[in-house]
């Protein structure tokens, strides 16, 4: 029997912005109206660090999703010691939810670089991969990740609901050209960041003087 999947959308969210929120909502709709959990990375192993602290990034996500049906916060990686390896998070969730379908939402760039992730072949055993596709972004055509896509690709979200893990679904999302790095750069140079992120998040950033250096 088909069961609604649990969907995870990970990222540093440094800071969270409207591009994150819009794509999360669109993927939730594309998966049949599921709730999407935003999963801030605690200590991302593929990045040198974050501009805001763990507590500040948690609070910004809370402010961003307040009052938005279909989005929730999962702060388990912020509470965990050591590097935030996605494979550990998925294994923990798999223990909690049993055989319920589990979906990990990825951008196309992250999916193309999946070989860099810790124990990356294990990810498809623990969850479905839902890859966000934007205009001008294409999946890899050769290499191990391309082979993974060819073996596990599905065309309909209903296929994900019938199994706990093992499928890869591409979902087209709006091509909002907003990035956290550009927001941080604008703040460092004294430029306006209105309408790039929720007003409550902007106010929090200004109040706490984040990303000024």
mmCIF file of C-alpha atoms in Angstrom, residues 78-193:
data_model
loop_
_atom_site.group_PDB
_atom_site.id
_atom_site.type_symbol
_atom_site.label_atom_id
_atom_site.label_comp_id
_atom_site.label_asym_id
_atom_site.label_seq_id
_atom_site.Cartn_x
_atom_site.Cartn_y
_atom_site.Cartn_z
ATOM 1 C CA UNK A 78 22.374 20.966 14.641
ATOM 2 C CA UNK A 79 22.120 18.928 17.842
ATOM 3 C CA UNK A 80 24.586 16.242 16.766
ATOM 4 C CA UNK A 81 28.292 16.384 17.589
ATOM 5 C CA UNK A 82 30.853 16.005 14.822
ATOM 6 C CA UNK A 83 30.534 16.390 11.042
ATOM 7 C CA UNK A 84 27.008 16.359 9.574
ATOM 8 C CA UNK A 85 27.079 13.340 7.277
ATOM 9 C CA UNK A 86 23.783 12.863 5.459
ATOM 10 C CA UNK A 87 24.187 9.094 5.479
ATOM 11 C CA UNK A 88 24.099 9.145 9.301
ATOM 12 C CA UNK A 89 20.983 11.336 9.309
ATOM 13 C CA UNK A 90 19.156 9.050 6.886
ATOM 14 C CA UNK A 91 20.158 5.948 8.863
ATOM 15 C CA UNK A 92 18.826 7.554 12.054
ATOM 16 C CA UNK A 93 15.559 8.474 10.380
ATOM 17 C CA UNK A 94 15.217 5.024 8.846
ATOM 18 C CA UNK A 95 15.383 3.572 12.354
ATOM 19 C CA UNK A 96 12.668 5.995 13.501
ATOM 20 C CA UNK A 97 10.196 5.599 10.629
ATOM 21 C CA UNK A 98 10.656 1.942 9.682
ATOM 22 C CA UNK A 99 9.526 1.177 6.130
ATOM 23 C CA UNK A 100 7.882 4.525 5.430
ATOM 24 C CA UNK A 101 9.195 6.069 2.176
ATOM 25 C CA UNK A 102 11.932 8.612 2.778
ATOM 26 C CA UNK A 103 12.913 11.253 0.196
ATOM 27 C CA UNK A 104 16.089 13.316 0.182
ATOM 28 C CA UNK A 105 15.714 16.504 -1.873
ATOM 29 C CA UNK A 106 18.830 17.646 -3.725
ATOM 30 C CA UNK A 107 19.737 20.375 -6.160
ATOM 31 C CA UNK A 108 21.134 19.216 -9.484
ATOM 32 C CA UNK A 109 24.593 20.521 -8.607
ATOM 33 C CA UNK A 110 24.642 18.566 -5.356
ATOM 34 C CA UNK A 111 23.425 15.445 -7.139
ATOM 35 C CA UNK A 112 26.120 15.765 -9.809
ATOM 36 C CA UNK A 113 28.733 15.947 -7.029
ATOM 37 C CA UNK A 114 27.324 13.051 -5.036
ATOM 38 C CA UNK A 115 30.585 11.087 -5.280
ATOM 39 C CA UNK A 116 32.135 13.567 -2.848
ATOM 40 C CA UNK A 117 29.628 12.675 -0.136
ATOM 41 C CA UNK A 118 30.562 10.347 2.714
ATOM 42 C CA UNK A 119 29.523 6.739 1.894
ATOM 43 C CA UNK A 120 27.434 8.068 -0.981
ATOM 44 C CA UNK A 121 26.366 4.659 -2.469
ATOM 45 C CA UNK A 122 24.517 3.978 0.787
ATOM 46 C CA UNK A 123 22.202 6.986 0.316
ATOM 47 C CA UNK A 124 20.020 5.291 -2.321
ATOM 48 C CA UNK A 125 19.629 2.288 -0.017
ATOM 49 C CA UNK A 126 18.248 4.489 2.748
ATOM 50 C CA UNK A 127 16.117 6.972 0.780
ATOM 51 C CA UNK A 128 14.751 8.025 -2.555
ATOM 52 C CA UNK A 129 16.600 10.931 -4.161
ATOM 53 C CA UNK A 130 14.462 13.790 -5.467
ATOM 54 C CA UNK A 131 16.572 15.986 -7.718
ATOM 55 C CA UNK A 132 15.453 19.555 -8.387
ATOM 56 C CA UNK A 133 15.872 20.490 -12.019
ATOM 57 C CA UNK A 134 16.099 24.122 -13.145
ATOM 58 C CA UNK A 135 16.383 25.563 -16.653
ATOM 59 C CA UNK A 136 19.938 25.183 -17.903
ATOM 60 C CA UNK A 137 20.885 22.488 -15.391
ATOM 61 C CA UNK A 138 21.331 18.952 -16.698
ATOM 62 C CA UNK A 139 22.080 15.654 -14.932
ATOM 63 C CA UNK A 140 25.533 14.087 -15.420
ATOM 64 C CA UNK A 141 25.838 12.072 -18.629
ATOM 65 C CA UNK A 142 28.748 9.846 -17.611
ATOM 66 C CA UNK A 143 30.423 8.500 -14.502
ATOM 67 C CA UNK A 144 29.115 6.682 -11.410
ATOM 68 C CA UNK A 145 26.369 9.221 -10.641
ATOM 69 C CA UNK A 146 25.060 9.003 -14.203
ATOM 70 C CA UNK A 147 25.027 5.223 -13.823
ATOM 71 C CA UNK A 148 23.125 5.519 -10.550
ATOM 72 C CA UNK A 149 20.529 7.709 -12.261
ATOM 73 C CA UNK A 150 20.127 5.311 -15.174
ATOM 74 C CA UNK A 151 19.577 2.380 -12.802
ATOM 75 C CA UNK A 152 17.196 4.025 -10.333
ATOM 76 C CA UNK A 153 15.306 6.702 -12.274
ATOM 77 C CA UNK A 154 11.506 6.827 -11.984
ATOM 78 C CA UNK A 155 9.098 9.119 -13.806
ATOM 79 C CA UNK A 156 6.200 9.465 -11.351
ATOM 80 C CA UNK A 157 6.082 10.385 -7.682
ATOM 81 C CA UNK A 158 3.634 7.552 -7.041
ATOM 82 C CA UNK A 159 6.496 5.106 -7.601
ATOM 83 C CA UNK A 160 8.312 6.552 -4.579
ATOM 84 C CA UNK A 161 5.339 5.993 -2.285
ATOM 85 C CA UNK A 162 5.361 2.240 -2.959
ATOM 86 C CA UNK A 163 8.880 1.577 -1.629
ATOM 87 C CA UNK A 164 10.950 2.832 1.318
ATOM 88 C CA UNK A 165 13.941 3.861 -0.812
ATOM 89 C CA UNK A 166 15.757 3.247 -4.080
ATOM 90 C CA UNK A 167 14.219 5.642 -6.626
ATOM 91 C CA UNK A 168 15.494 8.836 -8.242
ATOM 92 C CA UNK A 169 12.908 11.370 -9.409
ATOM 93 C CA UNK A 170 13.641 14.645 -11.177
ATOM 94 C CA UNK A 171 11.292 17.509 -10.309
ATOM 95 C CA UNK A 172 11.241 20.773 -12.269
ATOM 96 C CA UNK A 173 11.264 23.833 -9.996
ATOM 97 C CA UNK A 174 11.213 27.581 -10.532
ATOM 98 C CA UNK A 175 14.556 29.027 -11.555
ATOM 99 C CA UNK A 176 14.820 31.700 -8.864
ATOM 100 C CA UNK A 177 18.355 33.068 -9.117
ATOM 101 C CA UNK A 178 18.818 33.757 -5.405
ATOM 102 C CA UNK A 179 21.820 32.447 -3.509
ATOM 103 C CA UNK A 180 22.923 32.652 0.106
ATOM 104 C CA UNK A 181 26.449 33.596 -0.990
ATOM 105 C CA UNK A 182 25.104 36.554 -2.990
ATOM 106 C CA UNK A 183 23.038 37.696 0.011
ATOM 107 C CA UNK A 184 26.109 37.504 2.260
ATOM 108 C CA UNK A 185 28.110 39.459 -0.315
ATOM 109 C CA UNK A 186 25.437 42.169 -0.524
ATOM 110 C CA UNK A 187 25.449 42.499 3.260
ATOM 111 C CA UNK A 188 29.240 42.815 3.350
ATOM 112 C CA UNK A 189 29.110 45.590 0.765
ATOM 113 C CA UNK A 190 26.172 47.436 2.323
ATOM 114 C CA UNK A 191 23.592 46.629 -0.351
ATOM 115 C CA UNK A 192 19.866 46.047 0.106
ATOM 116 C CA UNK A 193 18.651 42.456 0.628
#
